Coordinates of N, CA and C in Angstrom, one line a residue:
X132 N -9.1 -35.5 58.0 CA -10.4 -35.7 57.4 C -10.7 -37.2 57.3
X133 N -9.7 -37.8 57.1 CA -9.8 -39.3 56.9 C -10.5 -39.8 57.9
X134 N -9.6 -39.6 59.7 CA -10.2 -39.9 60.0 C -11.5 -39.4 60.4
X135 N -11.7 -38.5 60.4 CA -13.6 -38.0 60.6 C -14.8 -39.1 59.9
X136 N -14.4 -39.3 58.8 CA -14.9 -39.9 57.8 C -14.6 -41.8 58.6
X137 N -13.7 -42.2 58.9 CA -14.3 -43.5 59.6 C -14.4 -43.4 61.0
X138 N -14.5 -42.5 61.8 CA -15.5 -42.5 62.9 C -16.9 -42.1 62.8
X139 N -17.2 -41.7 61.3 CA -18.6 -41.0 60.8 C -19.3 -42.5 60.3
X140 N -18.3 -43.0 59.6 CA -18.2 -44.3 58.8 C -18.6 -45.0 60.1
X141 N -18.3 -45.3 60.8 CA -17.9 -46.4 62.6 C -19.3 -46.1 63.4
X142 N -20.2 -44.7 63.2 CA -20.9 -44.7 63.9 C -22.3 -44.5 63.0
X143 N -22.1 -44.4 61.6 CA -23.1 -45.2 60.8 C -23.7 -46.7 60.8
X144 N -22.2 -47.5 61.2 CA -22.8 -48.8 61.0 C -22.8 -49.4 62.4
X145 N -22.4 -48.6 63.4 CA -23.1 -48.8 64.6 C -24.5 -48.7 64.9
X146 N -24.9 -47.3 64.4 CA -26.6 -47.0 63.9 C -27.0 -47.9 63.5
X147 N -26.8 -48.3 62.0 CA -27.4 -49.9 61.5 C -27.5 -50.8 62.3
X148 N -26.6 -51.2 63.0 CA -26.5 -52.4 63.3 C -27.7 -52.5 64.6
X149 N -28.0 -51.3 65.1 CA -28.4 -51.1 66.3 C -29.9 -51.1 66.0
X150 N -30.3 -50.4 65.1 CA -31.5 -50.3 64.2 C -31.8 -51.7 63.7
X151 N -30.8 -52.4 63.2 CA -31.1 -54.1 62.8 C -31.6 -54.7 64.1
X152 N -30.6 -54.7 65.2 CA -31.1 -55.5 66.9 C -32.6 -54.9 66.7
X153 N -32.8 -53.7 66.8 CA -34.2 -53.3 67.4 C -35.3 -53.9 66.0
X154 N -35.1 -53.9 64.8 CA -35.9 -54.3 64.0 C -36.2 -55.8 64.4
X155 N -34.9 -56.4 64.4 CA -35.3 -58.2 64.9 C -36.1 -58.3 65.9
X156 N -36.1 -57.5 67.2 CA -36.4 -57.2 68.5 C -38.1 -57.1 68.1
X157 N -38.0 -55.9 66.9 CA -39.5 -55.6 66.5 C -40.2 -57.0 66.0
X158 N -39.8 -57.2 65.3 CA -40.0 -58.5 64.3 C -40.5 -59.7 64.9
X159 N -39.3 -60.3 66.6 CA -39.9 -61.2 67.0 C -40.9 -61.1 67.7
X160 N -41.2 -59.6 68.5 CA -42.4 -59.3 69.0 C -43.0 -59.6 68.4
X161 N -43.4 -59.1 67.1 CA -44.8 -59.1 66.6 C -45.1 -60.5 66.1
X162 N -43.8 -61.4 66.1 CA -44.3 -62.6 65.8 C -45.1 -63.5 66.9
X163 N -44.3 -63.1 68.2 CA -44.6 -63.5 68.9 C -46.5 -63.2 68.9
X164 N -46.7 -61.4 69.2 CA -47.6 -60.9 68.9 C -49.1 -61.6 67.7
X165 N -48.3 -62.0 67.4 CA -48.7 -62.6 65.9 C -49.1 -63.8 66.5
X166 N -48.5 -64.8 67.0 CA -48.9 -66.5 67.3 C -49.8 -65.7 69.0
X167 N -49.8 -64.6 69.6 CA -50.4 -64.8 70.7 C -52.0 -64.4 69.9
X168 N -52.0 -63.5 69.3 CA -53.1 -63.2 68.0 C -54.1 -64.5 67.6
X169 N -53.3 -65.5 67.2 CA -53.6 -66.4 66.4 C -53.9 -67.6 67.6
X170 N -53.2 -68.0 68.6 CA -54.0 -68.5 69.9 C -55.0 -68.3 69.8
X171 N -55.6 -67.1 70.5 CA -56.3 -66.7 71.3 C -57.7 -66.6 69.8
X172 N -58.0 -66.1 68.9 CA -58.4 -66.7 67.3 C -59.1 -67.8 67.8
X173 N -58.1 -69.1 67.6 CA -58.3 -70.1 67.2 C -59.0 -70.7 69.0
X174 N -58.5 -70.4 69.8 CA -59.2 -70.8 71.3 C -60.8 -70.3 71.1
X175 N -60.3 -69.1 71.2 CA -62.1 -68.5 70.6 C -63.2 -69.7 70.1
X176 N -62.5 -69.9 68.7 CA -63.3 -70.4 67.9 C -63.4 -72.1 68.4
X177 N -62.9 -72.6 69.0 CA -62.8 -74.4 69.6 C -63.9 -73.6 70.9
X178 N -63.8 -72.4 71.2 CA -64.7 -72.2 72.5 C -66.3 -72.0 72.0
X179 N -66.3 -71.5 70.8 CA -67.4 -71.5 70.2 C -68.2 -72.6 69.8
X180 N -66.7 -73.3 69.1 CA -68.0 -74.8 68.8 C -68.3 -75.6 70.0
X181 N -67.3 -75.8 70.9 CA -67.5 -76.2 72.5 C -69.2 -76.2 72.7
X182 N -69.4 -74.7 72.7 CA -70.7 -73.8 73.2 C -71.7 -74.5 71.9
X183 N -71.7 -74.3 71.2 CA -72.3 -75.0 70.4 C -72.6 -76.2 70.4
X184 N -71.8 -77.5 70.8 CA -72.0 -78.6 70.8 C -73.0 -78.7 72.2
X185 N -73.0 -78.1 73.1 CA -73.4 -77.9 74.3 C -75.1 -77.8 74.4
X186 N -75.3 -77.2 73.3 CA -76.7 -77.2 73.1 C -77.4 -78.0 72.1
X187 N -76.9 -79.5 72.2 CA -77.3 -80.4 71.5 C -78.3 -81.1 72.2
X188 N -79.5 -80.8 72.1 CA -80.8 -81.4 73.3 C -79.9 -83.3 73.3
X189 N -80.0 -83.9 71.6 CA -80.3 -85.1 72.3 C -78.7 -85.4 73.2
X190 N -77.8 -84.9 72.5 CA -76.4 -85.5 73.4 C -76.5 -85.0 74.9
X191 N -77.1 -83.7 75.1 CA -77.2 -83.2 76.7 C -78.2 -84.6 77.6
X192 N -79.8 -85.3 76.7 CA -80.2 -86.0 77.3 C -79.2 -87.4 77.1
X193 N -78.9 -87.5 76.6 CA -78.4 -89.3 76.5 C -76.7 -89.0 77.6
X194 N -75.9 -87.8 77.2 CA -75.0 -87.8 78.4 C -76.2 -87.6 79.9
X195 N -76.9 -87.4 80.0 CA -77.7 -86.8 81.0 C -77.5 -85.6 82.2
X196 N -76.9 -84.2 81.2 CA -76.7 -83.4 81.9 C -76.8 -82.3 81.8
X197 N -77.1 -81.2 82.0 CA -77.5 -79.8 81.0 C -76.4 -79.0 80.2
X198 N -77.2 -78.4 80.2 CA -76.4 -77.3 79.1 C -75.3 -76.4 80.0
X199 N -75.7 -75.7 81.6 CA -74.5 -75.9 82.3 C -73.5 -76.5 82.8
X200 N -73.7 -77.8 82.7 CA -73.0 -78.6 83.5 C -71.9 -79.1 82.3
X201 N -72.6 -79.2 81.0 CA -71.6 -79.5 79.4 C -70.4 -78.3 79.5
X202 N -71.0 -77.2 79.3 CA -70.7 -75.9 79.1 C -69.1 -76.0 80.0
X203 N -69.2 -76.2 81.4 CA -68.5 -76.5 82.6 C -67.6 -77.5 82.2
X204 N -67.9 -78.6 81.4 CA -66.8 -79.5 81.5 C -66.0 -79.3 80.1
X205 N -66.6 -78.4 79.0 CA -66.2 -78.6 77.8 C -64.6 -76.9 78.3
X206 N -65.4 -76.3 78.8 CA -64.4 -75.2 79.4 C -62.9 -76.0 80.4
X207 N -63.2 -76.9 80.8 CA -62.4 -77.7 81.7 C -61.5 -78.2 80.7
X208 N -61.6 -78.7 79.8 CA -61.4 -79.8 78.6 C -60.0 -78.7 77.7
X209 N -61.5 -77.2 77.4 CA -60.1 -76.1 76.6 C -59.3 -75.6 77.5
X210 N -59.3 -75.6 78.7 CA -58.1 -74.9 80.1 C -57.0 -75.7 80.4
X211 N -57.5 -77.0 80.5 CA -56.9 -78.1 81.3 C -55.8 -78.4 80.3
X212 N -56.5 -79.1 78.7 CA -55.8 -80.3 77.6 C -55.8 -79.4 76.6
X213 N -56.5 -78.6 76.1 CA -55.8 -77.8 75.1 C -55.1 -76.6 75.2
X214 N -55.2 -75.5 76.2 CA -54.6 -74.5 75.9 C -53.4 -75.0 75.9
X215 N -52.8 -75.6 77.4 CA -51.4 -75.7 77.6 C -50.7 -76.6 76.5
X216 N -51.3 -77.0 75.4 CA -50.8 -77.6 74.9 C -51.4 -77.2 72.8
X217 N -51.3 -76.0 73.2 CA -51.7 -75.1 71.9 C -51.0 -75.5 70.8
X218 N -49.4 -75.0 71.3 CA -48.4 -74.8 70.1 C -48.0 -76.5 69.7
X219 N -48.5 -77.4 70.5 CA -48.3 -78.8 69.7 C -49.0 -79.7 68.6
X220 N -50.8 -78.7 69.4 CA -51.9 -78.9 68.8 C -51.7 -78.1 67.4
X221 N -51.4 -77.1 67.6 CA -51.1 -76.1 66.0 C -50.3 -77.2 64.7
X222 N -48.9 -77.8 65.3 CA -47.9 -78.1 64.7 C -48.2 -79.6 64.6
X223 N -49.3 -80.4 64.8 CA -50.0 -81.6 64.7 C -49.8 -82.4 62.8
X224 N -50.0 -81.3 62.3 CA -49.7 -81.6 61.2 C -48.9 -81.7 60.2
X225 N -47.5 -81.5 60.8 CA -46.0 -81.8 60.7 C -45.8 -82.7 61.2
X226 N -46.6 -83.4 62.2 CA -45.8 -84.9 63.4 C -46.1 -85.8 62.6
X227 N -44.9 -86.6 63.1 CA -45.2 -87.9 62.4 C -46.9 -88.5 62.7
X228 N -47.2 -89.9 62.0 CA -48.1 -90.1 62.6 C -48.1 -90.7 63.9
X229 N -47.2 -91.4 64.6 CA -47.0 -91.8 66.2 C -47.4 -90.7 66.7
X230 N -46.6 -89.2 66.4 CA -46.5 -88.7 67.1 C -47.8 -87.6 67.0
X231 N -48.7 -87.6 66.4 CA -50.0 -87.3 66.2 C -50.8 -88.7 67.3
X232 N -50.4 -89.6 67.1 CA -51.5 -90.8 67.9 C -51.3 -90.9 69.3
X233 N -50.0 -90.2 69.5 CA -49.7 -89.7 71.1 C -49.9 -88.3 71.6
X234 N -50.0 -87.5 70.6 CA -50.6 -86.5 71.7 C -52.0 -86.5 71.2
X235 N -52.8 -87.4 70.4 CA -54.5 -87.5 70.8 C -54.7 -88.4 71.9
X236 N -53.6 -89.5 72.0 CA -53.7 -90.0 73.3 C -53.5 -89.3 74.7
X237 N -52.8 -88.7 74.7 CA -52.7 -87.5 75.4 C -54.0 -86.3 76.0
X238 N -54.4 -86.0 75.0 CA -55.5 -84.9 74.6 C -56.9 -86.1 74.9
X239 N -57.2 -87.0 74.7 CA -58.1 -88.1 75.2 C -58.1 -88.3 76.5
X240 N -57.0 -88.8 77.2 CA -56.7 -89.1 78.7 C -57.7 -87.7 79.5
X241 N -56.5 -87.0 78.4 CA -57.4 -85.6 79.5 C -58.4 -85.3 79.9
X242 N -58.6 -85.1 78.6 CA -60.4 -84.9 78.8 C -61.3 -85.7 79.5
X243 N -60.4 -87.2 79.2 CA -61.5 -88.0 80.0 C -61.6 -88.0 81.7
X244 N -60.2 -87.1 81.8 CA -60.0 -87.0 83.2 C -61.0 -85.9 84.0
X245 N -60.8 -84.8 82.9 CA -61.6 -83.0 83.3 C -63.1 -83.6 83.2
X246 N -63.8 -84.9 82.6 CA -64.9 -85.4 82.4 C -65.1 -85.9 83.6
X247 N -64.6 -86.9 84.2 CA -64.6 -87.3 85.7 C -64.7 -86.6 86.7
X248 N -64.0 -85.6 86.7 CA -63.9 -84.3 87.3 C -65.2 -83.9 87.5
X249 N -66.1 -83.8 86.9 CA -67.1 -83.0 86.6 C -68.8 -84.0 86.8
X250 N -68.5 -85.4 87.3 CA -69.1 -86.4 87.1 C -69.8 -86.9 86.2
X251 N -69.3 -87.3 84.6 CA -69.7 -87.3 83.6 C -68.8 -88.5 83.0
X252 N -69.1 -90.1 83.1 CA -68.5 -91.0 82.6 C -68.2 -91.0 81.2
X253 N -66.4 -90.9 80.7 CA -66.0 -90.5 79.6 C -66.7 -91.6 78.4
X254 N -66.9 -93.1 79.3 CA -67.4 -93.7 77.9 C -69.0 -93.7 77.3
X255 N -69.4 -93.0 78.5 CA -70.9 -92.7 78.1 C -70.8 -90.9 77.3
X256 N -70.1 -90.4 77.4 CA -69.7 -88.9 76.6 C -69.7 -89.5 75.6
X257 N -68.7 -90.2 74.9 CA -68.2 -90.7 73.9 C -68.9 -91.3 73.4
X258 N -69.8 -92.2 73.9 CA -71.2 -92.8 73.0 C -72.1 -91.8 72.7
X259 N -72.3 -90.8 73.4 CA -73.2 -89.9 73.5 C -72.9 -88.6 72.2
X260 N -71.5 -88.5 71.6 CA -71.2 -87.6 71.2 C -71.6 -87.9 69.7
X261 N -72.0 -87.0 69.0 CA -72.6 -86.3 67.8 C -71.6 -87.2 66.8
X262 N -70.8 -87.6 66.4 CA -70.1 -88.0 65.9 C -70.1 -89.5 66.1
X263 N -70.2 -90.0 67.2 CA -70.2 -91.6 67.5 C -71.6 -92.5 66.7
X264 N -72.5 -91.0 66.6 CA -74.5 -92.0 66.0 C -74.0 -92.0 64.3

């Protein structure tokens, strides 16, 4: 009987243990699940104000270009320099400050690059933007 009782014992806490893997297994899915959730959230909403900013008559005249052509480059801007670089942009406010002044330096270059791209000189954007008057 004894032993029944620890191979009963032996394949209980094999159960657990196996039920623990799969809970962790569960757990980091859904965390994962959870930060892919919380992306795609927060991309949304940077795509919204994007769209938004887009329809600013005077910045569209003084950059000199329409509301497609903004639209086009502000989408360049979230694909190119922010998505791939989400989980840094999230965690921005744990970096030191260097390391915050380097990846806006980073996140700046870019944009100003996806802006060339699209034939839209970055320092005439930048004078032009809502925030610069």
């Amino acid at each position: 009987m004894k032993l029944l009782g620890l191979i009963a014992g032996g394949a209980l806490l094999a159960m657990s243990v196996t039920v623990q893997a799969a809970e962790d297994k569960s757990a980091e899915g859904a965390k994962k699940a959870q930060a892919a959730n919380m992306e795609a959230m927060m991309m949304q909403m940077m795509k919204q104000q994007m769209t938004q900013a887009c329809k600013d008559q005077e910045m569209l005249s003084c950059m000199e270009i329409n509301e497609s052509e903004c639209n086009k480059m502000m989408n360049g801007v979230l694909n190119k320099c922010m998505a791939p670089n989400f989980s840094q942009l999230m965690a921005a406010q744990g970096m030191s400050q260097e390391e915050r002044d380097a990846l806006n330096q980073q996140m700046e270059s870019c944009a100003n690059g996806v802006s060339e791209e699209h034939g839209i000189d970055p320092e005439k954007a930048q004078s032009c933007s809502p925030k610069q008057k």
